[in-house]
CSV table of C-alpha atoms in Angstrom, one decimal:
chain,number,residue,atom,x,y,z
G,1,MET,CA,25.5,1.5,-32.4
G,2,SER,CA,25.7,5.2,-33.4
G,3,ALA,CA,28.3,7.5,-32.0
G,4,ASP,CA,25.7,9.2,-29.8
G,5,ALA,CA,24.5,5.9,-28.5
G,6,ALA,CA,28.1,4.8,-27.8
G,7,ARG,CA,28.7,7.9,-25.8
G,8,TYR,CA,25.5,7.1,-23.8
G,9,ASP,CA,26.7,3.6,-22.8
G,10,ASP,CA,30.4,3.1,-22.3
G,11,ARG,CA,30.0,-0.7,-21.8
G,12,ASP,CA,27.9,-1.1,-25.0
G,13,ASP,CA,25.2,-3.1,-23.2
G,14,VAL,CA,22.2,-0.9,-23.3
G,15,PRO,CA,19.9,-1.9,-26.2
G,16,LEU,CA,18.8,1.6,-27.3
G,17,GLY,CA,17.4,0.3,-30.6
G,18,GLY,CA,15.3,-2.3,-28.8
G,19,TYR,CA,14.1,0.3,-26.4
G,20,ALA,CA,13.1,2.6,-29.3
G,21,ALA,CA,11.3,-0.3,-31.0
G,22,LEU,CA,9.3,-1.1,-27.7
G,23,ALA,CA,8.5,2.6,-27.3
G,24,SER,CA,7.2,2.7,-30.8
G,25,VAL,CA,5.0,-0.4,-30.2
G,26,PHE,CA,3.6,1.3,-27.1
G,27,ALA,CA,2.9,4.6,-28.9
G,28,THR,CA,1.4,2.8,-31.9
G,29,GLY,CA,-0.9,0.8,-29.6
G,30,VAL,CA,-2.1,3.9,-27.8
G,31,GLY,CA,-2.5,5.7,-31.1
G,32,ALA,CA,-4.4,2.8,-32.6
G,33,PHE,CA,-6.7,2.7,-29.6
G,34,ALA,CA,-7.4,6.4,-29.8
G,35,LEU,CA,-8.3,6.1,-33.5
G,36,VAL,CA,-10.5,3.1,-33.1
G,37,ALA,CA,-12.2,4.7,-30.0
G,38,ARG,CA,-12.9,7.9,-31.9
G,39,ARG,CA,-14.3,6.0,-34.9
G,40,ARG,CA,-16.6,4.0,-32.6
G,41,GLY,CA,-17.7,7.1,-30.7
G,42,VAL,CA,-16.2,6.3,-27.4
G,43,ARG,CA,-16.7,9.2,-25.1
G,44,LEU,CA,-13.8,10.0,-22.8
G,45,PRO,CA,-14.7,10.8,-19.2
G,46,GLN,CA,-14.7,14.5,-18.3
G,47,GLN,CA,-12.5,13.6,-15.3
G,48,VAL,CA,-11.1,10.6,-13.5
G,49,PRO,CA,-12.1,10.6,-9.9
G,50,PRO,CA,-9.3,10.1,-7.3
G,51,TRP,CA,-10.8,6.8,-6.3
G,52,ASP,CA,-10.5,5.5,-9.9
G,53,VAL,CA,-6.9,6.7,-10.0
G,54,ALA,CA,-6.1,4.8,-6.8
G,55,LEU,CA,-7.9,1.7,-8.2
G,56,LEU,CA,-6.1,1.9,-11.5
G,57,GLY,CA,-2.8,2.5,-9.8
G,58,THR,CA,-3.3,-0.5,-7.5
G,59,ALA,CA,-4.3,-2.7,-10.4
G,60,ALA,CA,-1.3,-1.5,-12.4
G,61,TYR,CA,1.0,-2.3,-9.5
G,62,LYS,CA,-0.4,-5.8,-9.1
G,63,THR,CA,-0.5,-6.7,-12.8
G,64,SER,CA,3.1,-5.5,-13.2
G,65,ARG,CA,4.2,-7.6,-10.3
G,66,LEU,CA,2.3,-10.6,-11.7
G,67,LEU,CA,3.9,-10.2,-15.1
G,68,THR,CA,7.5,-9.6,-13.9
G,69,LYS,CA,7.8,-11.5,-10.6
G,70,ASP,CA,5.3,-14.4,-10.4
G,71,LYS,CA,6.5,-18.0,-10.8
G,72,VAL,CA,3.4,-18.9,-12.8
G,73,THR,CA,4.0,-16.2,-15.4
G,74,SER,CA,7.6,-17.2,-15.9
G,75,PHE,CA,6.7,-18.9,-19.2
G,76,LEU,CA,6.0,-15.4,-20.6
G,77,ARG,CA,9.4,-14.1,-19.5
G,78,ALA,CA,11.5,-17.2,-20.3
G,79,PRO,CA,12.3,-16.4,-23.9
G,80,PHE,CA,13.7,-13.0,-22.8
G,81,THR,CA,15.0,-13.6,-19.2
G,82,ARG,CA,16.7,-16.2,-17.1
G,83,ARG,CA,16.1,-17.0,-13.4
G,84,ALA,CA,18.6,-15.2,-11.3
G,85,GLY,CA,17.2,-15.9,-7.8
G,86,GLN,CA,14.3,-16.2,-5.5
G,87,GLY,CA,12.5,-13.2,-4.1
G,88,LYS,CA,10.2,-12.8,-1.1
G,89,GLY,CA,7.0,-14.9,-1.0
G,90,ASN,CA,6.4,-16.6,-4.3
G,91,GLU,CA,8.3,-14.0,-6.3
G,92,VAL,CA,11.3,-14.7,-8.5
G,93,ILE,CA,14.1,-12.5,-9.7
G,94,ASP,CA,14.8,-12.7,-13.4
G,95,GLU,CA,17.5,-10.9,-15.4
G,96,PRO,CA,17.4,-10.1,-19.1
G,97,ARG,CA,19.3,-12.1,-21.7
G,98,GLY,CA,20.3,-11.7,-25.3
G,99,SER,CA,20.9,-8.5,-27.2
G,100,GLY,CA,19.0,-6.0,-29.2
G,101,LEU,CA,15.2,-6.3,-29.1
G,102,ARG,CA,15.4,-9.5,-27.1
G,103,ARG,CA,17.4,-7.8,-24.4
G,104,ALA,CA,15.2,-4.8,-24.4
G,105,THR,CA,12.1,-7.0,-23.9
G,106,GLY,CA,13.9,-8.9,-21.2
G,107,ASP,CA,14.7,-5.6,-19.4
G,108,LEU,CA,11.0,-4.7,-19.7
G,109,LEU,CA,9.7,-8.0,-18.4
G,110,ALA,CA,12.2,-8.1,-15.5
G,111,CYS,CA,11.3,-4.7,-14.2
G,112,PRO,CA,7.9,-4.1,-12.5
G,113,PHE,CA,8.4,-0.3,-12.7
G,114,CYS,CA,8.9,-0.6,-16.5
G,115,THR,CA,6.0,-3.0,-17.0
G,116,ALA,CA,3.7,-0.8,-14.9
G,117,ALA,CA,3.7,1.8,-17.6
G,118,TRP,CA,2.5,-0.7,-20.1
G,119,THR,CA,-0.2,-2.2,-17.8
G,120,THR,CA,-1.3,1.3,-16.9
G,121,GLY,CA,-1.6,2.2,-20.6
G,122,ALA,CA,-3.8,-0.9,-21.1
G,123,LEU,CA,-5.9,-0.2,-18.1
G,124,VAL,CA,-6.4,3.4,-19.0
G,125,CYS,CA,-7.5,2.5,-22.5
G,126,SER,CA,-9.9,-0.1,-21.1
G,127,TYR,CA,-11.2,2.5,-18.6
G,128,ALA,CA,-11.9,4.9,-21.5
G,129,ALA,CA,-13.8,2.2,-23.4
G,130,ALA,CA,-15.5,0.3,-20.6
G,131,PRO,CA,-15.2,2.0,-17.2
G,132,ARG,CA,-17.5,-0.3,-15.3
G,133,LEU,CA,-15.8,-3.5,-16.5
G,134,THR,CA,-12.4,-1.9,-15.9
G,135,ARG,CA,-13.4,-0.9,-12.3
G,136,LEU,CA,-14.4,-4.5,-11.7
G,137,VAL,CA,-11.2,-5.9,-13.0
G,138,CYS,CA,-9.1,-3.3,-11.2
G,139,GLY,CA,-11.1,-4.1,-8.0
G,140,GLY,CA,-10.1,-7.8,-8.4
G,141,PHE,CA,-6.4,-6.9,-8.8
G,142,GLY,CA,-6.7,-4.4,-6.0
G,143,ALA,CA,-8.1,-7.1,-3.7
G,144,LEU,CA,-5.3,-9.4,-4.7
G,145,ALA,CA,-2.7,-6.7,-3.8
G,146,VAL,CA,-4.4,-6.3,-0.4
G,147,ALA,CA,-4.3,-10.1,0.1
G,148,ASP,CA,-0.6,-10.1,-0.7
G,149,TRP,CA,0.1,-7.3,1.8
G,150,LEU,CA,-1.9,-9.3,4.4
G,151,GLN,CA,0.2,-12.4,3.6
G,152,TYR,CA,3.4,-10.4,4.1
G,153,ALA,CA,2.0,-8.9,7.4
G,154,TRP,CA,1.1,-12.4,8.7
G,155,THR,CA,4.5,-13.8,7.8
G,156,TRP,CA,6.2,-10.8,9.5
G,157,THR,CA,4.2,-11.3,12.7
G,158,GLN,CA,5.0,-15.0,12.7
G,159,GLU,CA,8.8,-14.3,12.2
G,160,THR,CA,8.7,-11.5,14.8
G,161,ALA,CA,7.0,-13.8,17.4
G,162,GLU,CA,9.6,-16.5,16.9
G,163,ASP,CA,12.5,-14.1,17.7
């Protein structure tokens, strides 16, 4: 770890090099998409209507929760995280493990806020290339998010009625 990095983290447990590698992968992916899109003549929208922003945001929220908290997707996180507990509903709580790039990837896959940036990037690229298809996919994830909130509301009303 460099002297500057050591001053950043007194406990020496922040994988700054791994974070830099992941940020490079993200930037390279976005750059590659932009180059391919330009070569293929993809026309970017003049503007993104507020409804599409809400739809993309809801889908990014739900996809990040699915990737970071769902039991069924734990096989994706398992090489980089370990189960630390049970969350609400069917969600789990994972914590990163390892060091370096493995730890940085575990940090990413255990954090829905961090993963949302990646899912948003993928959805925005998809929206630029195929807006109608992306709206459909985002609508599906949006409906799933609404269903989740209804499940939580139902559970809350049942628990409240029992008290």
